[in-house]
Tab-separated table of C-alpha atoms in Angstrom:
chain	number	residue	atom	x	y	z
Z	1	MET	CA	82.022	72.518	124.433
Z	2	THR	CA	79.009	70.257	124.436
Z	3	ALA	CA	79.239	66.469	124.517
Z	4	ASP	CA	78.546	66.412	120.780
Z	5	GLU	CA	81.283	68.944	120.114
Z	6	ILE	CA	83.731	66.973	122.234
Z	7	ARG	CA	82.831	63.795	120.348
Z	8	LYS	CA	83.467	65.617	117.060
Z	9	ALA	CA	86.833	66.862	118.352
Z	10	ILE	CA	87.828	63.312	119.338
Z	11	LEU	CA	86.760	62.019	115.928
Z	12	GLU	CA	88.988	64.609	114.264
Z	13	ILE	CA	91.925	63.437	116.348
Z	14	LEU	CA	91.163	59.788	115.580
Z	15	HIS	CA	90.936	60.593	111.890
Z	16	ASP	CA	94.450	62.056	112.006
Z	17	ILE	CA	95.838	59.157	114.035
Z	18	ALA	CA	94.130	56.381	112.052
Z	19	PRO	CA	93.739	57.932	108.572
Z	20	ASP	CA	93.164	54.596	106.859
Z	21	GLU	CA	90.117	53.725	108.979
Z	22	ASP	CA	86.434	54.354	108.313
Z	23	LEU	CA	85.149	55.962	111.500
Z	24	SER	CA	81.533	56.375	110.382
Z	25	GLY	CA	80.384	53.219	112.139
Z	26	LEU	CA	82.259	53.774	115.380
Z	27	LYS	CA	80.289	52.436	118.351
Z	28	ASP	CA	80.578	54.791	121.304
Z	29	GLU	CA	80.192	52.147	124.013
Z	30	VAL	CA	82.731	49.679	122.531
Z	31	PRO	CA	86.408	50.089	123.438
Z	32	LEU	CA	88.279	51.925	120.671
Z	33	ARG	CA	90.948	49.218	120.501
Z	34	ASP	CA	88.265	46.602	119.799
Z	35	GLN	CA	87.193	48.558	116.718
Z	36	LEU	CA	90.375	50.199	115.474
Z	37	PRO	CA	93.988	49.039	115.094
Z	38	LEU	CA	95.314	51.369	117.784
Z	39	ASP	CA	98.414	50.596	119.819
Z	40	SER	CA	99.913	52.267	122.855
Z	41	MET	CA	101.718	54.882	120.733
Z	42	ASP	CA	98.371	55.803	119.148
Z	43	PHE	CA	96.820	56.284	122.578
Z	44	LEU	CA	99.705	58.544	123.485
Z	45	ASP	CA	98.880	60.456	120.308
Z	46	ILE	CA	95.341	61.039	121.579
Z	47	VAL	CA	96.748	62.340	124.857
Z	48	MET	CA	99.279	64.525	123.019
Z	49	GLU	CA	96.728	65.951	120.603
Z	50	LEU	CA	94.351	66.858	123.456
Z	51	ARG	CA	97.274	68.598	125.113
Z	52	LYS	CA	98.302	70.442	121.946
Z	53	ARG	CA	94.860	71.376	120.663
Z	54	TYR	CA	93.022	72.062	123.920
Z	55	ARG	CA	95.792	72.367	126.547
Z	56	ILE	CA	94.237	69.477	128.473
Z	57	GLN	CA	96.573	67.548	130.752
Z	58	ILE	CA	95.633	63.932	131.365
Z	59	PRO	CA	97.523	62.185	134.191
Z	60	GLU	CA	98.896	58.779	133.241
Z	61	GLU	CA	96.739	57.033	135.844
Z	62	GLU	CA	93.657	58.364	134.053
Z	63	TYR	CA	94.545	57.127	130.559
Z	64	THR	CA	92.083	54.275	131.038
Z	65	GLU	CA	89.272	56.850	130.889
Z	66	LEU	CA	89.986	57.092	127.149
Z	67	ALA	CA	89.037	53.460	126.500
Z	68	SER	CA	85.889	54.167	124.478
Z	69	MET	CA	84.347	57.193	122.811
Z	70	ALA	CA	81.617	57.327	125.451
Z	71	SER	CA	84.057	57.141	128.376
Z	72	THR	CA	86.329	59.714	126.730
Z	73	VAL	CA	83.513	62.214	126.211
Z	74	LYS	CA	82.258	61.679	129.759
Z	75	TYR	CA	85.774	62.169	131.139
Z	76	LEU	CA	86.439	65.290	129.092
Z	77	GLU	CA	83.107	67.050	129.568
Z	78	PRO	CA	84.006	68.788	132.850
Z	79	LYS	CA	87.449	69.692	131.485
Z	80	MET	CA	86.107	71.178	128.245
Z	81	LYS	CA	82.759	72.619	129.252
Z	82	ASP	CA	84.096	76.188	129.313
Z	83	MET	CA	85.964	75.987	126.022
F	1	MET	CA	139.863	37.513	91.817
F	2	ALA	CA	136.089	37.414	91.764
F	3	THR	CA	135.763	34.864	88.986
F	4	GLU	CA	138.034	32.444	90.861
F	5	ARG	CA	135.630	32.308	93.766
F	6	PRO	CA	133.165	29.445	93.847
F	7	ASP	CA	129.671	30.424	92.723
F	8	HIS	CA	128.517	30.272	96.337
F	9	GLN	CA	130.862	33.196	97.106
F	10	ARG	CA	130.145	35.229	93.987
F	11	ILE	CA	127.582	37.945	94.693
F	12	VAL	CA	125.219	39.223	92.035
F	13	ILE	CA	122.580	41.932	91.733
F	14	THR	CA	119.189	40.410	90.996
F	15	GLY	CA	116.876	43.308	91.790
F	16	VAL	CA	116.921	47.107	91.645
F	17	GLY	CA	114.381	49.486	93.176
F	18	LEU	CA	114.875	53.214	93.228
F	19	SER	CA	113.461	56.669	93.467
F	20	ALA	CA	115.510	59.450	91.926
F	21	PRO	CA	114.513	63.057	91.258
F	22	ASN	CA	114.131	62.133	87.580
F	23	GLY	CA	112.662	58.638	87.774
F	24	ASN	CA	110.951	56.128	90.032
F	25	SER	CA	112.174	52.937	88.407
F	26	LEU	CA	115.383	51.834	86.762
F	27	PRO	CA	113.930	52.114	83.222
F	28	GLU	CA	112.567	55.625	83.938
F	29	PHE	CA	115.835	56.726	85.528
F	30	ARG	CA	117.920	55.298	82.716
F	31	HIS	CA	115.707	56.944	80.112
F	32	ALA	CA	116.143	60.323	81.811
F	33	LEU	CA	119.928	59.863	81.992
F	34	LEU	CA	120.141	59.028	78.315
F	35	GLU	CA	117.758	61.867	77.409
F	36	GLY	CA	119.812	64.350	79.413
F	37	ARG	CA	116.811	65.192	81.618
F	38	SER	CA	117.599	66.820	84.952
F	39	GLY	CA	115.603	66.157	88.113
F	40	VAL	CA	116.687	69.334	89.876
F	41	SER	CA	113.988	71.902	90.558
F	42	ALA	CA	113.232	75.030	92.558
F	43	PHE	CA	112.732	74.206	96.222
F	44	GLU	CA	112.038	76.083	99.407
F	45	THR	CA	112.797	74.887	102.879
F	46	ARG	CA	112.049	76.205	106.365
F	47	TYR	CA	114.145	79.223	107.420
F	48	PHE	CA	116.558	78.856	104.493
F	49	GLY	CA	114.148	80.072	101.821
F	50	PRO	CA	114.288	79.526	98.060
F	51	THR	CA	116.998	77.237	96.746
F	52	VAL	CA	117.278	74.294	94.362
F	53	ALA	CA	117.107	70.570	95.128
F	54	GLY	CA	116.580	67.130	93.703
F	55	VAL	CA	113.027	66.257	94.755
F	56	CYS	CA	111.401	62.825	94.372
F	57	ASP	CA	107.729	62.243	93.569
F	58	PHE	CA	107.255	58.509	94.185
F	59	ASP	CA	103.900	57.314	95.504
F	60	GLU	CA	104.411	56.659	99.227
F	61	LEU	CA	101.024	54.965	99.423
F	62	ARG	CA	101.968	52.289	96.906
F	63	HIS	CA	103.557	50.254	99.688
F	64	GLN	CA	102.503	51.996	102.906
F	65	LYS	CA	99.289	52.881	104.689
F	66	ARG	CA	98.685	56.512	105.547
F	67	LYS	CA	99.207	55.708	109.203
F	68	GLU	CA	102.632	54.198	108.497
F	69	VAL	CA	103.664	57.276	106.538
F	70	ARG	CA	102.475	59.520	109.376
F	71	ARG	CA	104.299	57.557	112.020
F	72	GLY	CA	107.524	56.991	110.122
F	73	THR	CA	110.119	59.121	108.396
F	74	ARG	CA	110.701	60.241	104.831
F	75	ALA	CA	113.859	58.125	104.792
F	76	GLY	CA	111.782	55.142	105.909
F	77	SER	CA	109.257	55.732	103.131
F	78	VAL	CA	112.015	56.088	100.549
F	79	GLY	CA	113.608	52.873	101.803
F	80	ILE	CA	110.341	50.943	101.816
F	81	PHE	CA	109.465	52.061	98.285
F	82	CYS	CA	112.897	51.137	96.963
F	83	ALA	CA	113.096	47.810	98.822
F	84	ARG	CA	109.608	46.729	97.706
F	85	GLU	CA	110.366	47.673	94.107
F	86	ALA	CA	113.721	45.857	94.259
F	87	VAL	CA	112.059	42.699	95.558
F	88	ALA	CA	109.464	42.907	92.780
F	89	ASP	CA	112.212	43.407	90.184
F	90	SER	CA	114.132	40.416	91.535
F	91	GLY	CA	111.321	37.992	90.765
F	92	LEU	CA	111.768	36.372	94.172
F	93	ASP	CA	108.720	34.444	95.356
F	94	TRP	CA	108.606	36.790	98.314
F	95	GLU	CA	105.658	35.162	100.072
F	96	ASN	CA	107.679	31.978	100.332
F	97	VAL	CA	111.063	33.509	101.138
F	98	ASP	CA	112.262	32.657	104.652
F	99	ARG	CA	112.364	36.227	105.998
F	100	SER	CA	114.780	35.234	108.757
F	101	THR	CA	117.427	34.712	106.064
F	102	VAL	CA	117.073	38.237	104.645
F	103	GLY	CA	119.410	41.023	105.758
F	104	ILE	CA	118.748	44.753	105.344
F	105	TYR	CA	121.743	47.102	105.081
F	106	VAL	CA	120.958	50.738	104.361
F	107	GLY	CA	123.547	53.452	103.880
F	108	VAL	CA	122.769	56.886	105.301
F	109	THR	CA	124.733	60.105	105.260
F	110	GLU	CA	122.842	61.290	108.305
F	111	HIS	CA	119.577	60.470	110.010
F	112	GLY	CA	117.498	62.326	112.564
F	113	ASN	CA	118.197	65.889	111.475
F	114	VAL	CA	114.864	66.218	109.696
F	115	GLU	CA	112.826	64.811	112.559
F	116	THR	CA	114.656	66.829	115.220
F	117	GLU	CA	114.263	70.061	113.272
F	118	ASN	CA	110.542	69.312	112.889
F	119	GLU	CA	110.044	68.765	116.614
F	120	ILE	CA	111.930	71.893	117.569
F	121	PHE	CA	109.838	73.851	115.081
F	122	LEU	CA	106.639	72.413	116.585
F	123	ILE	CA	107.484	73.074	120.234
F	124	LYS	CA	108.452	76.624	119.326
F	125	GLY	CA	104.661	77.086	119.070
F	126	PHE	CA	104.424	75.973	122.714
F	127	ASP	CA	107.177	78.254	124.004
F	128	TYR	CA	109.660	75.365	123.875
F	129	ASP	CA	107.738	73.405	126.519
F	130	THR	CA	109.162	69.890	126.116
F	131	GLN	CA	105.952	68.200	127.237
F	132	TYR	CA	104.776	68.836	123.677
F	133	TRP	CA	107.765	66.921	122.256
F	134	SER	CA	106.490	63.862	120.394
F	135	HIS	CA	106.798	60.327	121.745
F	136	HIS	CA	107.490	59.409	118.101
F	137	HIS	CA	110.780	61.292	118.164
F	138	ASN	CA	112.977	58.437	119.380
F	139	PRO	CA	111.708	55.698	117.035
F	140	ARG	CA	111.951	58.184	114.177
F	141	THR	CA	115.500	59.242	114.970
F	142	VAL	CA	117.248	56.056	116.071
F	143	ALA	CA	120.030	55.504	113.578
F	144	ASN	CA	118.557	52.217	112.332
F	145	ASN	CA	115.199	53.860	111.489
F	146	PRO	CA	115.189	53.579	107.678
F	147	ALA	CA	116.310	49.934	107.757
F	148	GLY	CA	113.923	49.183	110.606
F	149	GLU	CA	110.954	50.613	108.723
F	150	ILE	CA	111.842	48.372	105.770
F	151	SER	CA	112.017	45.397	108.134
F	152	LEU	CA	108.572	46.206	109.576
F	153	ASN	CA	107.013	46.728	106.161
F	154	LEU	CA	108.452	43.600	104.555
F	155	GLY	CA	108.248	41.359	107.616
F	156	VAL	CA	111.992	40.705	107.494
F	157	THR	CA	113.239	39.101	110.699
F	158	GLY	CA	116.895	38.790	109.714
F	159	PRO	CA	119.358	41.538	110.645
F	160	HIS	CA	118.629	45.150	109.795
F	161	TYR	CA	120.759	48.207	110.346
F	162	THR	CA	122.014	51.355	108.722
F	163	LEU	CA	125.559	52.262	107.876
F	164	GLY	CA	126.534	55.841	108.599
F	165	ALA	CA	129.148	56.573	105.983
F	166	ALA	CA	128.564	60.177	104.903
F	167	CYS	CA	128.260	60.364	101.138
F	168	ALA	CA	130.038	57.039	100.660
F	169	ALA	CA	127.049	55.349	102.307
F	170	GLY	CA	125.330	53.976	99.212
F	171	ASN	CA	128.409	51.984	98.289
F	172	ALA	CA	128.907	51.052	101.952
F	173	GLY	CA	125.438	49.513	102.059
F	174	ILE	CA	126.186	47.422	98.986
F	175	ILE	CA	129.552	46.321	100.354
F	176	GLN	CA	127.949	45.290	103.641
F	177	GLY	CA	125.445	43.194	101.717
F	178	VAL	CA	128.216	41.442	99.814
F	179	GLN	CA	130.146	40.725	102.987
F	180	MET	CA	127.149	39.393	104.890
F	181	LEU	CA	126.244	37.066	102.013
F	182	ARG	CA	129.795	35.754	101.896
F	183	LEU	CA	129.751	35.239	105.656
F	184	GLU	CA	126.409	33.437	105.264
F	185	GLU	CA	124.809	35.827	107.712
F	186	CYS	CA	121.962	36.064	105.213
F	187	ASP	CA	120.819	34.454	101.953
F	188	VAL	CA	119.257	37.569	100.451
F	189	ALA	CA	120.643	41.048	101.060
F	190	LEU	CA	118.480	44.147	100.607
F	191	CYS	CA	121.068	46.880	100.498
F	192	GLY	CA	121.822	50.337	99.185
F	193	GLY	CA	121.213	53.827	100.500
F	194	VAL	CA	118.578	56.472	101.174
F	195	SER	CA	118.429	60.243	101.589
F	196	GLU	CA	115.803	62.521	103.111
F	197	SER	CA	118.289	65.362	103.387
F	198	ILE	CA	116.327	68.009	101.480
F	199	HIS	CA	113.866	68.141	104.373
F	200	SER	CA	116.549	69.452	106.730
F	201	PHE	CA	117.187	73.183	106.457
F	202	GLY	CA	120.423	72.613	108.359
F	203	ILE	CA	121.977	70.626	105.514
F	204	PHE	CA	121.403	73.509	103.078
F	205	ALA	CA	122.474	76.144	105.599
F	206	SER	CA	125.654	74.292	106.499
F	207	PHE	CA	126.715	73.787	102.881
F	208	ASN	CA	125.870	77.439	102.270
F	209	SER	CA	127.987	78.589	105.192
F	210	GLN	CA	130.772	76.406	103.867
F	211	GLY	CA	130.509	78.116	100.485
F	212	ALA	CA	129.602	74.780	98.950
F	213	LEU	CA	125.906	75.121	98.029
F	214	ALA	CA	125.036	75.436	94.345
F	215	LYS	CA	123.383	78.596	93.074
F	216	HIS	CA	122.043	79.057	89.566
F	217	GLU	CA	119.057	80.904	88.136
F	218	LEU	CA	118.067	77.766	86.227
F	219	PRO	CA	117.669	74.869	88.693
F	220	GLU	CA	118.401	72.180	86.109
F	221	ARG	CA	121.735	73.879	85.375
F	222	ALA	CA	122.861	74.196	88.995
F	223	SER	CA	124.617	70.836	89.364
F	224	ARG	CA	127.554	71.030	86.992
F	225	PRO	CA	130.481	68.808	87.998
F	226	PHE	CA	133.742	69.499	86.154
F	227	ASP	CA	132.416	72.743	84.662
F	228	ALA	CA	134.512	75.863	85.207
F	229	ASP	CA	131.437	77.704	86.523
F	230	ARG	CA	130.419	75.119	89.103
F	231	ASN	CA	129.789	76.623	92.513
F	232	GLY	CA	128.565	73.885	94.812
F	233	ILE	CA	126.330	70.979	95.697
F	234	VAL	CA	122.656	70.545	94.837
F	235	VAL	CA	121.146	68.604	97.739
F	236	ALA	CA	118.839	65.767	96.668
F	237	GLU	CA	116.633	63.141	98.224
F	238	GLY	CA	116.149	59.639	96.898
F	239	GLY	CA	117.045	56.045	97.393
F	240	CYS	CA	118.181	52.895	95.727
F	241	MET	CA	118.000	49.388	97.112
F	242	PHE	CA	119.423	46.286	95.497
F	243	VAL	CA	118.612	42.640	95.961
F	244	LEU	CA	121.891	40.763	96.202
F	245	GLU	CA	122.166	36.990	96.126
F	246	ARG	CA	124.855	34.393	95.723
F	247	LEU	CA	125.398	33.420	92.110
F	248	ASP	CA	124.495	29.758	92.630
F	249	ALA	CA	121.157	30.675	94.231
F	250	ALA	CA	120.382	33.264	91.576
F	251	ARG	CA	121.128	30.840	88.761
F	252	ALA	CA	119.152	28.044	90.420
F	253	ARG	CA	115.979	30.114	90.295
F	254	GLY	CA	116.700	31.523	86.839
F	255	ALA	CA	116.949	35.112	88.051
F	256	LYS	CA	117.825	38.004	85.768
F	257	ILE	CA	121.290	39.114	86.824
F	258	HIS	CA	122.020	42.839	86.514
F	259	GLY	CA	125.726	42.353	87.251
F	260	GLU	CA	128.259	40.797	89.600
F	261	ILE	CA	130.022	42.674	92.393
F	262	ALA	CA	133.546	41.981	91.195
F	263	GLY	CA	135.431	44.073	93.723
F	264	TYR	CA	135.122	46.741	96.343
F	265	ALA	CA	137.161	48.753	98.803
F	266	MET	CA	136.778	51.296	101.569
F	267	ASN	CA	139.476	53.344	103.251
F	268	SER	CA	140.010	56.607	105.123
F	269	ASP	CA	141.922	59.783	104.369
F	270	ALA	CA	142.754	60.567	107.997
F	271	THR	CA	143.660	64.075	106.876
F	272	ASP	CA	140.729	66.522	107.111
F	273	PHE	CA	137.091	66.910	108.161
F	274	VAL	CA	135.871	68.031	104.744
F	275	LEU	CA	138.704	68.223	102.223
F	276	PRO	CA	139.226	65.002	100.260
F	277	ASP	CA	142.622	63.406	99.763
F	278	PRO	CA	143.318	62.326	96.167
F	279	GLY	CA	146.088	60.011	97.325
F	280	ARG	CA	143.804	57.980	99.565
F	281	GLN	CA	141.045	58.016	96.924
F	282	ALA	CA	143.494	56.593	94.385
F	283	GLU	CA	144.561	53.939	96.898
F	284	CYS	CA	140.941	52.966	97.407
F	285	ILE	CA	140.421	52.586	93.648
F	286	HIS	CA	143.616	50.519	93.339
F	287	LEU	CA	142.529	48.264	96.199
F	288	ALA	CA	139.135	47.621	94.609
F	289	LEU	CA	140.798	46.876	91.264
F	290	ARG	CA	143.232	44.480	92.911
F	291	ARG	CA	140.432	42.642	94.670
F	292	ALA	CA	138.573	42.386	91.368
F	293	GLY	CA	141.690	41.047	89.665
F	294	MET	CA	141.542	43.957	87.228
F	295	ASN	CA	143.772	46.690	85.897
F	296	PRO	CA	142.581	50.270	85.271
F	297	GLU	CA	142.259	49.589	81.550
F	298	ASP	CA	139.836	46.756	82.311
F	299	ILE	CA	137.247	49.306	83.453
F	300	ASP	CA	134.823	50.489	80.776
F	301	ILE	CA	132.951	53.149	82.757
F	302	VAL	CA	133.971	55.108	85.829
F	303	SER	CA	130.954	56.592	87.574
F	304	THR	CA	132.571	59.568	89.284
F	305	HIS	CA	131.586	60.944	92.664
F	306	ALA	CA	132.153	64.628	91.784
F	307	THR	CA	129.626	66.810	93.595
F	308	SER	CA	130.080	70.064	91.669
F	309	THR	CA	132.243	71.758	94.290
F	310	VAL	CA	135.274	73.705	93.150
F	311	SER	CA	137.866	71.767	95.116
F	312	GLY	CA	136.258	68.332	95.426
F	313	ASP	CA	135.845	67.762	91.698
F	314	ALA	CA	139.428	68.787	90.962
F	315	GLN	CA	140.752	66.511	93.672
F	316	GLU	CA	138.803	63.491	92.440
F	317	CYS	CA	140.229	64.198	88.987
F	318	GLN	CA	143.714	64.124	90.507
F	319	ALA	CA	142.928	60.719	91.985
F	320	LEU	CA	141.570	59.429	88.676
F	321	ARG	CA	144.702	60.627	86.846
F	322	ARG	CA	146.879	58.812	89.350
F	323	VAL	CA	145.090	55.591	88.458
F	324	TRP	CA	144.376	56.018	84.758
F	325	GLY	CA	147.218	58.387	83.842
F	326	ASP	CA	147.044	61.698	81.986
F	327	ASN	CA	146.544	60.193	78.590
F	328	GLY	CA	143.840	57.757	79.576
F	329	CYS	CA	142.766	54.694	77.688
F	330	HIS	CA	139.403	53.522	76.477
F	331	THR	CA	137.874	53.976	79.953
F	332	LEU	CA	134.930	56.403	79.896
F	333	MET	CA	133.955	58.629	82.803
F	334	ASN	CA	130.550	60.098	83.632
F	335	ASN	CA	128.684	61.731	86.475
F	336	THR	CA	125.107	61.259	87.665
F	337	LYS	CA	124.967	64.190	90.091
F	338	SER	CA	124.892	66.518	87.088
F	339	PHE	CA	121.332	65.216	86.525
F	340	ILE	CA	119.928	64.739	90.023
F	341	GLY	CA	122.180	66.613	92.413
F	342	HIS	CA	123.814	64.956	95.375
F	343	ALA	CA	121.524	62.307	96.843
F	344	MET	CA	123.783	61.938	99.862
F	345	GLY	CA	123.372	58.469	101.403
F	346	ALA	CA	121.635	57.266	98.264
F	347	ALA	CA	124.172	58.744	95.854
F	348	GLY	CA	126.526	55.780	95.489
F	349	ALA	CA	123.709	53.281	95.021
F	350	LEU	CA	121.702	55.458	92.613
F	351	GLU	CA	124.745	56.330	90.533
F	352	LEU	CA	125.695	52.687	90.179
F	353	ALA	CA	122.115	51.721	89.313
F	354	GLY	CA	121.830	54.310	86.548
F	355	ASN	CA	124.880	52.851	84.869
F	356	LEU	CA	123.909	49.169	85.152
F	357	PRO	CA	121.702	49.146	82.029
F	358	ALA	CA	124.850	49.943	80.037
F	359	PHE	CA	125.555	46.196	80.172
F	360	ASP	CA	122.419	45.733	78.062
F	361	ASP	CA	122.251	48.854	75.896
F	362	GLY	CA	125.980	49.452	75.434
F	363	VAL	CA	125.675	53.182	76.090
F	364	CYS	CA	127.602	55.329	78.568
F	365	HIS	CA	125.392	58.142	79.841
F	366	ALA	CA	126.937	61.586	79.974
F	367	SER	CA	127.814	64.198	82.544
F	368	ILE	CA	125.607	67.145	81.647
F	369	ASN	CA	125.898	70.915	82.152
F	370	LEU	CA	129.446	70.915	80.848
F	371	ASP	CA	129.417	74.252	79.041
F	372	ARG	CA	132.956	75.304	79.845
F	373	LEU	CA	135.114	72.404	80.949
F	374	ASP	CA	137.489	73.205	83.808
F	375	GLN	CA	140.889	72.195	82.482
F	376	GLN	CA	141.740	70.739	85.906
F	377	CYS	CA	138.846	68.343	85.260
F	378	ALA	CA	139.529	67.580	81.601
F	379	LEU	CA	139.657	63.863	82.189
F	380	PRO	CA	140.491	61.626	79.293
F	381	GLY	CA	137.343	59.666	78.558
F	382	LEU	CA	134.942	62.183	80.119
F	383	VAL	CA	131.592	61.791	78.365
F	384	ALA	CA	130.326	65.350	78.081
F	385	ASN	CA	126.685	66.330	77.604
F	386	ARG	CA	125.665	63.545	75.224
F	387	PRO	CA	125.664	59.803	75.858
F	388	ARG	CA	128.185	57.732	73.969
F	389	GLU	CA	127.348	54.494	72.244
F	390	VAL	CA	130.111	52.061	72.993
F	391	GLY	CA	128.823	48.709	71.862
F	392	THR	CA	129.872	46.386	74.631
F	393	ILE	CA	130.354	47.434	78.216
F	394	ASN	CA	131.629	44.821	80.627
F	395	THR	CA	132.722	46.703	83.729
F	396	ILE	CA	131.659	49.710	85.812
F	397	LEU	CA	133.641	51.261	88.646
F	398	ASN	CA	131.591	53.397	91.027
F	399	ASN	CA	133.270	56.034	93.197
F	400	SER	CA	131.617	57.395	96.324
F	401	PHE	CA	133.424	59.568	98.858
F	402	GLY	CA	132.348	61.453	101.950
F	403	MET	CA	133.169	63.859	104.741
F	404	LEU	CA	135.639	62.908	107.437
F	405	GLY	CA	137.642	61.270	104.687
F	406	ILE	CA	135.626	58.142	103.927
F	407	ASN	CA	136.207	56.581	100.501
F	408	SER	CA	134.400	53.729	98.805
F	409	VAL	CA	134.659	52.013	95.435
F	410	VAL	CA	132.478	49.255	93.987
F	411	ILE	CA	133.257	47.431	90.747
F	412	VAL	CA	130.508	45.597	88.904
F	413	LYS	CA	130.987	43.349	85.910
F	414	ARG	CA	128.630	42.005	83.328
F	415	ILE	CA	127.730	38.353	83.742
């Protein structure tokens, strides 16, 4: 998957987790929690959905890599490049 | 005797919110009951296949965001809808109510079956690898979930919990509300019962294995308490929450009062896991009457529990005969499950609610689908198929019984 495709996949997950939110103006460099009402259970949802949809395992100590869209895409690129 | 209590200890219903398979407000529900309109429809559930059920169609998004619906449970959504509607009906100035003085008491027959079945179904797709088991499972399945979701949604910081009382739970929720108001543990009680049971295939399968699940080619004819051709329960979802207050507080704010809780009782059969005991049921009714300072002939309407099973209906009729005698009196008897099926934890609360407007319209709704009355169930005063105009109705006695021999009775009087 390309970086754009990964971004789109993350947006789809976010849309399911935060269905009341307008994601069209999401700023990639700004932490997700500064733009969206996401709590710790929501972040676990992102981890779970990546596991379910793409079989990606994210160690707990690396959860901080999912802080923003940009950091998430950068973190996932090597894991998803062959998908 | 309820009327001898000071007003501060007299508990009244000031708000009703509900979702039934045939109505999403008390006026809608009452209209359907008087029209003889069933809420039972064809339904299909995972593994079990086609069956019939009482299915609700309330708008979850009226009081919840999509995210809340996704995160929570069906029972939570039912509870939130009913509680919000009850508060609106009560006329309370909710924004200025001290939420720490509100208590939430929700009766449930069961909770967690639906969510557990869903998770097991989902991880089946991952070869039962438990790392795919949702972190939402525990908050969805803790026994207080439906009451807790109401607390979160309404910002109530007083006590909240559920009461597991099988199919007596709706009455149990009401009784808890009355008791907590009298103990001054709260100033406003949001109480009643909820059911999400149709979303659990196990509930249908277990009743089916027990030989107690209704089958009929016409869904609306499947729930037929007291009829000779009844063959089991129609499982239903739904909910009903009441706002209860002390009479002095209700009067001080000029609230509309739907009725006063004049008496109540709960007891146990201590005889069998599933078979009811007419003797203990009759004792429970007598105890509620005694606490209300009433005699059987003081009751205008008995809202029966009968679930449309062969043995259960006959045994409740035995209990009713022990209290009212074989010849009866003016007391009328009806049944709400004939319209909506068995709404489990919500049943007692919904069945009481549907009868409350009788204080205003003077009509006793019927028990429908009585084509061939079972002579064991030929109760004096049974209102069959068509509502009966009475004129003045002052008292309603609401039966609600459940598995493991749990019995509950609530008596409400006009005020």
